[in-house]
Amino acid sequence: MNPLLTDDAVADLPLHDARAALLAEILRTPAPAGRRVPIAVASAAAVAAAAAVVGLVVTLPGSDADRAPDQATTGVAASGAAEPRPITSIRGDLVSATDWTVVYTRLTVPELAQGGSDAAARPVAAATVRMTSDETDRDVVLRGRPAESYEVWLRRLEARADAPATPVRVLGRSGLRLEFDGRTVLVAPPLHDRWWQVESVDATTAEVLALAGRAREAS
Amino acid sequence: MTTNETREQRFERLYVGHFDAVLGFAIRRTQRSEDAADATAETLLIAWRRLDHVPEGLAARPWLYGVARRVLANQHRGERRRTALGERLRRDLAAAWPDVAERVVHEQTVVGAMQRLSARDQEVLALHLWEGLAPQEICEVLGLPGAVVRPRLSRARARLRELLGEEPRPTIHPTVHVLTREIR
């Protein structure tokens, strides 16, 4: 770390050619166009009638035995293991983990409808999971949205993403990982009456994947 | 975007105006030249891809810092995505790295005191003291509301003041210089 190296000092570094070369390289990179990632979209018909309560069970970073069997697909180190073992409900017990401790999980009030097309996709459930380590805290937010909004919302997310979506494990089922400006958003397709969006403003991709890979939605 | 400016021209303007700031941001937060070069290349590539979402003028700076912060965070957690871009930058920055070390003004007292704070406090203080960002701009970088950032910054400054026995001064940062460069 070189904390007090100012931008002026950086500007004086002999990087003129490298600066120009990188600019030329980037400009040769095709600008993104709207794209549609071919995926098998779960049928919204899988919708059960309105379940009033968020049935989200969180299993969290812990021993290898707690890891989801297909977590390797998330890119997080994992070995084969049994089905994730629920440790706590989202309603808020403390959970210990190897590196992280969940301080709380909190159901939050869904945002109010903003009108227009967004009204159909407004969250019907939301939860914040705060994890803490010796050094810092992370908040991961899960938003459940109406199942019927999934297709439209997904296309919108894909259009904004930096790169095509990649398959990952999210809340116990096959989902998608999208990147926006280096930020990671995970999407779990519809189950029952809703689909889930998982993201964080401060957790890294690995941390979001670790949490989402160990959490599942209760039936 | 100014009238008749092409996408390429707008990006070039952004690149020229902010390259040093992005590279400086990365250098101040990494130990290795290749990490700083990679983070810079990836951040600017994201800006190119997402150019329509990059704010105009000086507001672009916090946006770029926010992207760089996330790129670096993933790098630190071992998710380094080495970009195919920027080989020349990696090479030339590695050659200049010893020179970088010589130019650093070691205010070890302040740096040492900051390292005794929590990671969150360090981050908000670094954005304020090293990058010279105002609280609202820090909100943009961190993606957090002012109600979270302002008290955090206030507490962090108070803790640093306790450790140092004096008010921490922002590192002189060439905001005016950058602004001038943008206008040219």
XYZ file of C-alpha atoms in Angstrom:
403
model
C 0.000 0.000 0.000
C 1.317 3.425 -0.946
C -1.226 5.630 0.773
C 0.265 9.012 0.203
C 1.245 8.738 -3.410
C -0.790 11.517 -4.969
C -2.364 11.462 -8.390
C 0.158 14.108 -9.447
C 2.957 11.724 -8.590
C 1.138 9.007 -10.522
C 0.868 11.339 -13.502
C 4.635 11.778 -13.416
C 5.336 8.073 -13.673
C 6.780 7.032 -17.042
C 3.581 5.387 -18.233
C 2.756 7.483 -21.283
C 2.998 4.643 -23.766
C 1.203 2.203 -21.466
C -1.590 4.724 -20.965
C -2.043 5.112 -24.702
C -1.812 1.370 -25.323
C -4.505 0.580 -22.773
C -6.829 3.212 -24.220
C -6.373 1.757 -27.696
C -7.012 -1.756 -26.395
C -10.197 -0.745 -24.614
C -11.523 1.136 -27.625
C -11.017 -1.998 -29.716
C -13.229 -3.889 -27.281
C -16.742 -4.092 -28.699
C -19.231 -1.973 -26.834
C -21.951 -4.130 -25.364
C -25.300 -4.408 -27.035
C -28.457 -5.696 -25.438
C -28.256 -9.422 -25.142
C -30.400 -12.263 -24.070
C -28.811 -15.165 -22.359
C -30.436 -18.439 -23.301
C -31.488 -20.097 -20.123
C -34.170 -22.435 -19.070
C -36.584 -20.248 -17.232
C -38.477 -22.012 -14.566
C -42.153 -21.977 -15.188
C -44.052 -19.408 -13.307
C -46.706 -22.057 -13.080
C -44.681 -23.462 -10.260
C -46.335 -20.837 -8.247
C -48.073 -21.961 -5.182
C -50.815 -19.816 -3.847
C -49.681 -16.877 -1.865
C -47.529 -17.937 0.983
C -47.732 -15.135 3.432
C -44.529 -15.715 5.300
C -41.035 -15.638 3.922
C -39.886 -19.183 4.354
C -36.211 -18.668 3.975
C -33.854 -20.908 5.835
C -30.264 -19.860 5.972
C -27.400 -22.250 6.317
C -24.187 -20.395 6.612
C -20.463 -20.649 6.176
C -19.304 -23.283 8.552
C -17.861 -26.723 8.418
C -17.441 -28.637 5.207
C -20.358 -30.759 6.214
C -22.598 -27.751 5.879
C -21.736 -27.129 2.301
C -24.228 -27.567 -0.462
C -23.529 -30.539 -2.715
C -23.221 -28.546 -5.889
C -21.600 -25.511 -4.449
C -18.564 -26.035 -6.617
C -20.600 -24.527 -9.426
C -20.598 -21.246 -7.560
C -16.878 -20.868 -7.770
C -16.536 -21.103 -4.011
C -14.210 -23.729 -2.694
C -16.279 -26.700 -1.805
C -16.234 -30.420 -1.621
C -19.121 -32.750 -2.087
C -21.342 -32.973 0.930
C -24.841 -33.492 2.039
C -27.855 -31.301 1.557
C -27.425 -27.978 3.342
C -28.330 -28.308 6.939
C -30.545 -25.540 8.195
C -28.866 -23.844 11.092
C -31.223 -21.022 11.697
C -34.247 -19.396 10.292
C -34.061 -15.988 8.786
C -35.824 -14.629 11.767
C -32.674 -13.954 13.518
C -30.621 -16.324 15.631
C -26.903 -15.951 15.953
C -24.994 -18.387 13.856
C -21.317 -19.127 14.194
C -19.168 -19.816 11.204
C -15.521 -20.425 10.495
C -14.716 -16.918 9.385
C -18.012 -15.165 9.591
C -20.693 -14.794 12.154
C -24.182 -13.841 11.225
C -25.117 -11.039 13.529
C -28.713 -10.971 12.496
C -31.070 -11.730 9.724
C -33.841 -9.279 9.476
C -37.013 -9.303 7.512
C -37.443 -5.891 6.039
C -40.559 -4.190 4.870
C -40.825 -4.504 1.103
C -40.346 -1.257 -0.702
C -43.465 0.545 -1.716
C -44.633 0.211 -5.266
C -43.238 2.945 -7.439
C -45.925 2.661 -10.069
C -45.459 1.859 -13.744
C -43.960 -1.420 -14.795
C -41.932 -1.664 -11.603
C -45.074 -2.023 -9.568
C -45.504 -5.551 -10.867
C -42.013 -6.457 -9.709
C -41.958 -4.756 -6.335
C -40.508 -6.931 -3.612
C -43.000 -9.022 -1.743
C -40.408 -10.014 0.812
C -36.956 -8.914 1.759
C -34.302 -9.788 4.264
C -30.945 -8.456 5.267
C -28.254 -10.805 6.486
C -25.440 -9.123 8.347
C -22.230 -11.083 8.621
C -19.272 -9.993 10.648
C -15.674 -11.097 10.934
C -12.791 -9.851 13.025
C -12.191 -7.076 10.550
C -15.443 -5.920 9.097
C -19.148 -6.405 8.475
C -21.041 -7.287 5.350
C -24.709 -6.894 4.558
C -26.298 -9.157 2.001
C -29.799 -8.262 0.899
C -32.306 -10.758 -0.430
C -35.395 -9.507 -2.232
C -38.277 -11.739 -3.190
C -40.291 -10.504 -6.164
C -43.500 -11.811 -7.734
C -42.891 -14.857 -9.917
C -44.730 -13.354 -12.871
C -42.218 -10.493 -13.049
C -39.240 -12.804 -13.473
C -38.861 -12.856 -17.262
C -39.143 -9.103 -17.722
C -36.937 -8.337 -14.755
C -34.290 -10.811 -15.866
C -34.122 -9.313 -19.339
C -33.673 -5.918 -17.749
C -30.852 -7.196 -15.548
C -29.160 -8.910 -18.460
C -29.291 -5.766 -20.555
C -27.465 -3.855 -17.832
C -24.927 -6.526 -16.960
C -21.247 -6.314 -17.820
C -21.183 -9.823 -19.276
C -23.493 -12.737 -19.969
C -24.991 -14.400 -16.928
C -23.358 -17.532 -15.597
C -25.101 -20.411 -13.842
C -24.637 -20.702 -10.078
C -26.425 -22.255 -7.143
C -28.735 -19.810 -5.407
C -30.999 -20.626 -2.490
C -30.892 -24.327 -3.149
C -31.593 -24.259 -6.866
C -30.060 -23.366 -10.188
C -29.794 -19.646 -10.616
C -27.782 -17.012 -12.369
C -24.911 -14.720 -11.515
C -24.692 -11.309 -13.149
C -22.039 -8.640 -12.755
C -22.653 -4.911 -12.794
C -19.686 -2.590 -12.531
C -17.891 -5.244 -10.545
C -20.910 -5.791 -8.295
C -22.500 -9.221 -8.165
C -26.216 -9.931 -8.319
C -27.547 -13.461 -7.999
C -30.949 -14.484 -9.224
C -32.926 -17.497 -8.071
C -35.743 -18.384 -10.500
C -39.367 -18.610 -9.396
C -40.397 -21.064 -6.771
C -43.811 -20.857 -5.182
C -44.967 -17.299 -5.731
C -41.693 -15.459 -6.051
C -38.145 -15.335 -7.299
C -35.185 -13.957 -5.396
C -32.520 -11.394 -6.078
C -29.448 -11.550 -3.843
C -26.865 -8.774 -3.726
C -24.692 -6.664 -1.525
C -23.174 -3.233 -1.648
C -20.127 -4.243 0.340
C -19.709 -8.007 0.194
C -17.427 -9.457 -2.419
C -18.569 -11.897 -5.050
C -17.169 -14.802 -3.035
C -19.064 -13.752 0.072
C -22.361 -13.290 -1.733
C -21.901 -16.642 -3.439
C -21.002 -18.302 -0.168
C -24.124 -17.017 1.508
C -26.453 -17.691 -1.387
C -24.963 -21.121 -1.878
C -25.736 -22.046 1.690
C -29.146 -20.545 1.953
C -32.272 -22.166 0.626
C -35.886 -21.254 0.447
C -38.091 -23.390 2.558
C -40.955 -25.099 0.821
C -21.961 14.024 -23.680
C -21.256 17.152 -25.669
C -22.916 17.786 -29.017
C -21.789 15.483 -31.818
C -19.373 13.700 -29.524
C -19.015 10.052 -30.414
C -18.983 7.287 -27.832
C -15.258 6.824 -28.437
C -14.581 10.524 -27.975
C -16.532 10.644 -24.763
C -14.666 7.665 -23.376
C -11.340 9.149 -24.388
C -12.239 12.322 -22.520
C -13.200 10.284 -19.463
C -10.031 8.204 -19.743
C -7.712 11.171 -20.045
C -9.410 12.980 -17.197
C -9.467 10.082 -14.741
C -6.766 7.547 -15.635
C -4.281 8.866 -13.089
C -6.929 9.019 -10.389
C -8.026 5.436 -10.988
C -4.441 4.201 -11.110
C -3.585 6.224 -8.002
C -6.621 4.821 -6.182
C -5.452 1.310 -7.042
C -1.798 1.950 -6.152
C -2.793 3.348 -2.766
C -4.653 0.132 -1.984
C -2.410 -2.588 -3.377
C 0.967 -4.045 -2.594
C 1.897 -5.198 -6.075
C 2.208 -3.283 -9.295
C 0.422 -5.945 -11.341
C -2.596 -5.791 -9.028
C -2.801 -2.024 -9.445
C -2.431 -2.326 -13.211
C -5.062 -5.064 -13.464
C -7.540 -3.173 -11.300
C -7.037 -0.037 -13.362
C -7.495 -1.846 -16.667
C -10.598 -3.664 -15.470
C -12.152 -0.537 -13.985
C -11.667 1.438 -17.177
C -12.922 -1.453 -19.288
C -16.095 -1.528 -17.198
C -16.429 2.221 -17.703
C -16.184 1.703 -21.463
C -18.819 -1.009 -21.431
C -21.086 0.990 -19.151
C -20.349 4.398 -20.561
C -24.001 5.365 -20.765
C -24.185 4.968 -16.989
C -21.061 6.934 -16.121
C -22.007 10.354 -14.749
C -20.706 13.425 -16.521
C -18.018 15.729 -15.138
C -16.526 15.359 -11.702
C -19.332 13.021 -10.644
C -17.589 10.393 -12.745
C -14.790 10.206 -10.199
C -16.780 8.650 -7.318
C -18.450 6.308 -9.823
C -15.058 5.100 -11.022
C -13.778 4.781 -7.463
C -16.830 2.696 -6.623
C -16.095 0.330 -9.494
C -12.388 0.191 -8.631
C -13.242 -0.540 -5.013
C -15.331 -3.554 -5.983
C -12.722 -4.780 -8.458
C -10.044 -4.513 -5.757
C -12.255 -6.198 -3.184
C -12.680 -9.180 -5.451
C -8.958 -9.154 -6.100
C -8.209 -9.177 -2.383
C -10.541 -12.093 -1.820
C -8.669 -14.162 -4.345
C -11.115 -13.693 -7.159
C -8.692 -11.965 -9.345
C -9.931 -11.863 -12.874
C -6.798 -11.033 -14.789
C -7.895 -9.090 -17.773
C -6.338 -9.676 -21.128
C -5.920 -5.940 -21.383
C -3.158 -3.759 -20.062
C -0.074 -5.918 -20.571
C 1.967 -2.823 -21.368
C 0.655 -1.083 -18.262
C 1.540 -4.111 -16.128
C 5.061 -4.143 -17.530
C 5.735 -0.413 -17.353
C 4.212 -0.005 -13.907
C 6.339 -2.884 -12.617
C 9.401 -1.080 -13.952
C 8.301 2.163 -12.287
C 7.345 0.503 -8.990
C 10.641 1.216 -7.187
C 10.224 4.823 -8.240
C 6.713 4.795 -6.757
C 8.123 3.692 -3.429
C 10.605 6.557 -3.434
C 7.908 9.132 -4.033
C 5.759 8.061 -1.142
C 5.673 10.528 1.676
C 5.758 8.253 4.654
C 3.568 9.796 7.286
C 3.858 6.622 9.251
C 2.172 8.110 12.266
C -1.080 8.655 10.414
C -0.856 5.435 8.435
C -0.038 3.478 11.572
C -2.931 5.030 13.457
C -5.334 4.287 10.605
C -4.258 0.672 10.612
C -5.420 0.400 14.190
C -8.970 1.258 13.145
C -11.562 -1.179 11.841
C -11.569 -1.941 8.127
C -14.758 0.052 7.676
C -13.339 3.059 9.444
C -10.124 2.785 7.456
C -12.027 2.695 4.197
C -14.186 5.709 4.872
C -11.203 7.655 6.184
C -9.054 6.726 3.201
C -11.723 7.968 0.824
C -11.881 11.201 2.774
C -8.199 11.758 3.536
C -6.489 10.122 0.573
C -8.984 10.783 -2.198
C -10.252 14.053 -0.797
C -13.888 13.027 -1.202
C -16.756 14.808 0.478
C -19.249 12.701 2.442
C -21.757 12.729 -0.412
C -19.115 11.436 -2.811
C -18.153 8.735 -0.316
C -21.810 7.691 -0.328
C -21.558 7.290 -4.102
C -18.433 5.174 -3.858
C -19.726 2.902 -1.118
C -23.303 2.757 -2.334
C -24.497 3.681 1.111
C -26.845 6.416 2.284
C -25.593 9.555 3.977
C -27.276 8.468 7.182
C -24.769 5.625 7.329
C -21.680 7.305 5.915
C -21.712 10.599 7.804
C -21.803 9.124 11.322
C -19.248 6.492 10.284
C -16.902 9.156 8.989
C -17.436 11.271 12.051
C -16.700 8.362 14.381
C -13.653 7.331 12.364
C -12.238 10.834 12.477
C -12.835 11.004 16.200
C -11.062 7.680 16.725
C -8.133 8.762 14.608
C -8.005 12.065 16.450
C -7.839 10.161 19.739
C -4.979 8.052 18.447
C -3.039 10.961 16.978
C -3.869 13.586 19.528
C -4.775 15.952 16.709
C -7.196 16.408 13.856
C -6.153 14.346 10.814
C -5.524 16.512 7.782
C -6.614 15.427 4.324
C -3.759 14.446 2.087
C -3.268 17.141 -0.490
C -5.017 15.852 -3.519
C -5.028 17.382 -6.963
C -8.752 17.797 -7.498
C -8.255 21.217 -9.034
C -5.527 19.856 -11.254
C -7.840 17.131 -12.531
C -10.609 19.602 -13.141
C -8.250 21.735 -15.198
C -7.193 18.718 -17.180
C -10.830 17.829 -17.888
C -11.640 21.262 -19.186
C -8.709 21.369 -21.564
